Each structure stands twice: as C-alpha cells, then as structure tokens.
Coordinates of C-alpha atoms in Angstrom, one line a residue:
X1 CA 75.8 -33.4 309.4
X2 CA 78.0 -33.8 306.9
X3 CA 81.0 -34.0 309.0
X4 CA 79.2 -37.4 310.4
X5 CA 78.8 -39.0 306.8
X6 CA 82.4 -37.7 306.0
X7 CA 83.9 -39.7 309.1
X8 CA 81.5 -42.6 308.6
X9 CA 82.3 -42.7 305.2
X10 CA 86.4 -42.7 306.0
X11 CA 86.0 -45.0 308.7
X12 CA 84.1 -47.9 306.4
X13 CA 86.6 -47.5 303.8
X14 CA 89.0 -48.2 306.4
X15 CA 87.0 -51.1 307.6
X16 CA 86.7 -52.6 304.3
X17 CA 90.7 -52.2 303.6
X18 CA 91.1 -54.3 307.0
X19 CA 89.0 -56.9 306.3
X20 CA 90.1 -57.2 302.6
X21 CA 93.7 -57.2 303.9
X22 CA 92.8 -60.1 306.4
X23 CA 91.0 -62.8 304.1
X24 CA 93.6 -64.2 302.7
X25 CA 94.4 -67.8 303.3
X26 CA 97.7 -68.3 305.4
X27 CA 100.2 -70.4 302.7
X28 CA 100.8 -73.8 304.0
X29 CA 104.4 -75.3 304.5
X30 CA 105.6 -78.5 304.3
X31 CA 106.5 -79.8 307.8
X32 CA 109.3 -82.8 308.4
X33 CA 107.7 -86.0 309.9
X34 CA 109.6 -88.5 312.1
X35 CA 108.8 -92.2 312.2
X36 CA 110.3 -94.1 315.4
X37 CA 110.9 -97.4 314.9
X38 CA 109.2 -99.8 317.5
X39 CA 112.1 -101.6 319.5
X40 CA 114.9 -100.0 321.1
X41 CA 117.2 -100.1 318.4
X42 CA 118.5 -97.0 316.4
X43 CA 115.5 -94.9 315.5
X44 CA 114.6 -94.4 312.1
X45 CA 113.6 -90.8 310.8
X46 CA 112.2 -89.8 307.8
X47 CA 111.4 -86.4 306.0
X48 CA 108.9 -85.6 303.7
X49 CA 108.6 -82.7 301.5
X50 CA 106.7 -81.7 298.3
X51 CA 108.9 -79.8 295.6
X52 CA 108.4 -79.4 291.9
X53 CA 110.0 -81.4 289.9
X54 CA 112.3 -79.8 287.5
X55 CA 113.0 -81.2 284.4
X56 CA 113.7 -80.3 281.2
X57 CA 111.5 -81.3 278.3
X58 CA 112.6 -82.4 274.6
X59 CA 111.7 -79.6 272.5
X60 CA 111.4 -81.6 269.4
X61 CA 107.9 -81.9 267.7
X62 CA 106.5 -85.4 267.9
X63 CA 103.3 -87.1 266.3
X64 CA 99.6 -85.9 267.0
X65 CA 96.3 -87.9 267.0
X66 CA 93.1 -87.1 265.2
X67 CA 89.9 -86.3 267.2
X68 CA 86.9 -88.2 266.2
X69 CA 84.6 -86.2 263.6
X70 CA 81.7 -86.1 266.4
X71 CA 84.4 -84.7 269.0
X72 CA 86.5 -82.3 266.6
X73 CA 87.9 -78.9 267.3
X74 CA 89.8 -76.3 265.9
X75 CA 92.9 -74.5 267.9
X76 CA 95.5 -72.0 266.4
X77 CA 98.6 -71.7 268.3
X78 CA 100.9 -68.4 267.4
X79 CA 102.8 -66.0 268.6
X80 CA 102.1 -62.3 269.2
X81 CA 105.5 -61.0 267.7
X82 CA 106.0 -58.7 270.5
X83 CA 109.8 -58.7 271.9
X84 CA 109.2 -56.7 274.6
X85 CA 106.7 -59.1 276.0
X86 CA 106.8 -62.3 273.4
X87 CA 103.6 -64.3 274.5
X88 CA 102.5 -67.9 272.6
X89 CA 98.3 -67.7 272.6
X90 CA 96.1 -70.6 272.1
X91 CA 92.9 -69.6 270.3
X92 CA 89.6 -71.6 270.1
X93 CA 88.4 -71.6 266.9
X94 CA 85.2 -73.9 267.2
X95 CA 84.2 -77.4 266.2
X96 CA 81.5 -79.9 266.3
X97 CA 83.1 -81.1 270.2
X98 CA 82.9 -77.6 271.2
X99 CA 80.1 -78.3 273.6
X100 CA 81.4 -81.7 274.9
X101 CA 85.2 -81.7 275.2
X102 CA 85.3 -80.9 278.9
X103 CA 89.1 -79.3 278.6
X104 CA 92.2 -78.5 276.2
X105 CA 95.8 -78.1 277.6
X106 CA 98.3 -76.7 276.4
X107 CA 102.3 -76.8 277.3
X108 CA 104.7 -74.7 276.2
X109 CA 108.4 -75.7 276.1
X110 CA 110.4 -72.2 275.6
X111 CA 114.0 -72.5 273.4
X112 CA 115.6 -72.3 277.1
X113 CA 114.2 -75.7 278.2
X114 CA 111.6 -74.5 280.5
X115 CA 108.0 -75.3 280.7
X116 CA 104.7 -73.7 281.4
X117 CA 101.3 -75.3 280.9
X118 CA 97.8 -73.6 281.1
X119 CA 94.3 -75.3 280.1
X120 CA 91.0 -73.7 278.5
X121 CA 87.9 -75.5 280.0
X122 CA 84.2 -75.0 279.6
X123 CA 82.3 -73.1 278.8
X124 CA 84.3 -73.0 275.3
X125 CA 83.1 -70.5 272.5
X126 CA 85.0 -68.8 269.5
X127 CA 87.7 -66.5 270.1
X128 CA 88.6 -68.1 273.7
X129 CA 92.0 -67.4 274.6
X130 CA 95.1 -68.6 276.2
X131 CA 98.2 -66.9 276.8
X132 CA 101.4 -68.1 277.9
X133 CA 104.6 -66.4 278.3
X134 CA 107.1 -67.0 275.1
X135 CA 110.5 -66.3 273.8
X136 CA 111.8 -64.4 271.1
X137 CA 113.4 -67.5 269.2
X138 CA 112.0 -69.6 266.7
X139 CA 112.4 -72.8 268.8
X140 CA 109.4 -72.4 271.2
X141 CA 107.4 -75.8 271.1
X142 CA 103.7 -75.8 271.8
X143 CA 101.7 -79.2 272.4
X144 CA 97.7 -78.8 272.8
X145 CA 96.1 -82.0 274.2
X146 CA 92.3 -82.7 274.3
X147 CA 90.4 -84.6 277.0
X148 CA 87.6 -86.5 275.2
X149 CA 84.1 -87.3 276.4
X150 CA 85.6 -90.7 277.3
X151 CA 88.5 -89.4 279.6
X152 CA 91.3 -90.2 276.7
X153 CA 93.8 -87.3 276.2
X154 CA 94.6 -87.2 272.9
X155 CA 97.5 -84.6 271.3
X156 CA 96.1 -82.5 268.5
X157 CA 99.0 -80.2 268.2
X158 CA 102.8 -80.5 268.3
X159 CA 104.4 -77.7 267.1
X160 CA 107.3 -75.2 266.7
X161 CA 105.8 -71.2 267.2
X162 CA 107.6 -69.1 265.2
X163 CA 108.3 -65.6 267.2
X164 CA 107.9 -63.5 264.0
X165 CA 106.5 -64.5 260.5
X166 CA 106.4 -62.9 257.5
X167 CA 104.1 -63.7 254.7

C-alpha cells in the first residue's frame, strides 16, 4: 500500500516538472519581409528587423523641475557601497502624491556610458525600493522622472551618485 503512494508521488512530481518546463512561451524572432514592385521591373526587397538602439547618454546632470504640492513625492537615490556587487537604490519616502502618482522611472547612466532603467508603479508605500546595477566610480548619474496625474513627465532628481560617502 505504501509503495503505491511512493510511486504515485514520484510520478506526480515528474509530471509537474514536465508541465513546468513546457509552459514558457517561445521567443519570437524577427523575420525579413520582401515586397515586390507591381511592374515587371527590378523587384524591390526590404528587410525589417527590430534591434535595440545603442546610444551613449550624457553623464552631466541637468536641471530638474518641481511637482505641484498636491502631487509632491520624496525619493532618495543612494549607492549601497559594496565593491563586490555595487547597486544604486531608489527608495520611496512618501509625500502628498503617494496615492495619485501612477509611476516613477529611474534611469542610471554608469560611468562607462551604459544606461539602465527601471520603474516603480502603484501601489507606492514608504520604503519601496528599486535597485539597479551601479559601478564603483563616482560618476554614476541617476535621473528620476515622475508621471503626474495629467500624464506629464517631470524630472525631479538628476545627480551623481557617489559609490561611497564618508560623513
């Protein structure tokens, strides 16, 4: 009787592993498309493929704006100071706009020029964090953008994030 449960349990676990491995969607690949001209002249062939643009952003901080007082939020950007796994952490600290701001975006431009982005969406609460991979240099630039209830994108932070600070 116990052997039935053991073999049944093993068979059930193998079934779960099989199902879990087969449920991921297949990756889509860009396929070239060909378009021929309607006349008998030389056919025109066009290929379309999607590729991520590779642009190097400026590492110089620029001006920032302020939010209306009814939508004001407070965020903090700091480095974790770990040389093995340097991270730049955006921490939400609250504010009057906590329940009305739909999204907060952060863009980190590391000192080598690579750009990484992430976002923080509702529900927002004090202490909510977003972490991006930083560098050990002192030239990591963090930009924080807030979307208002009218759909405007307002830059509230644009600053260098030091790897370590000794106060």
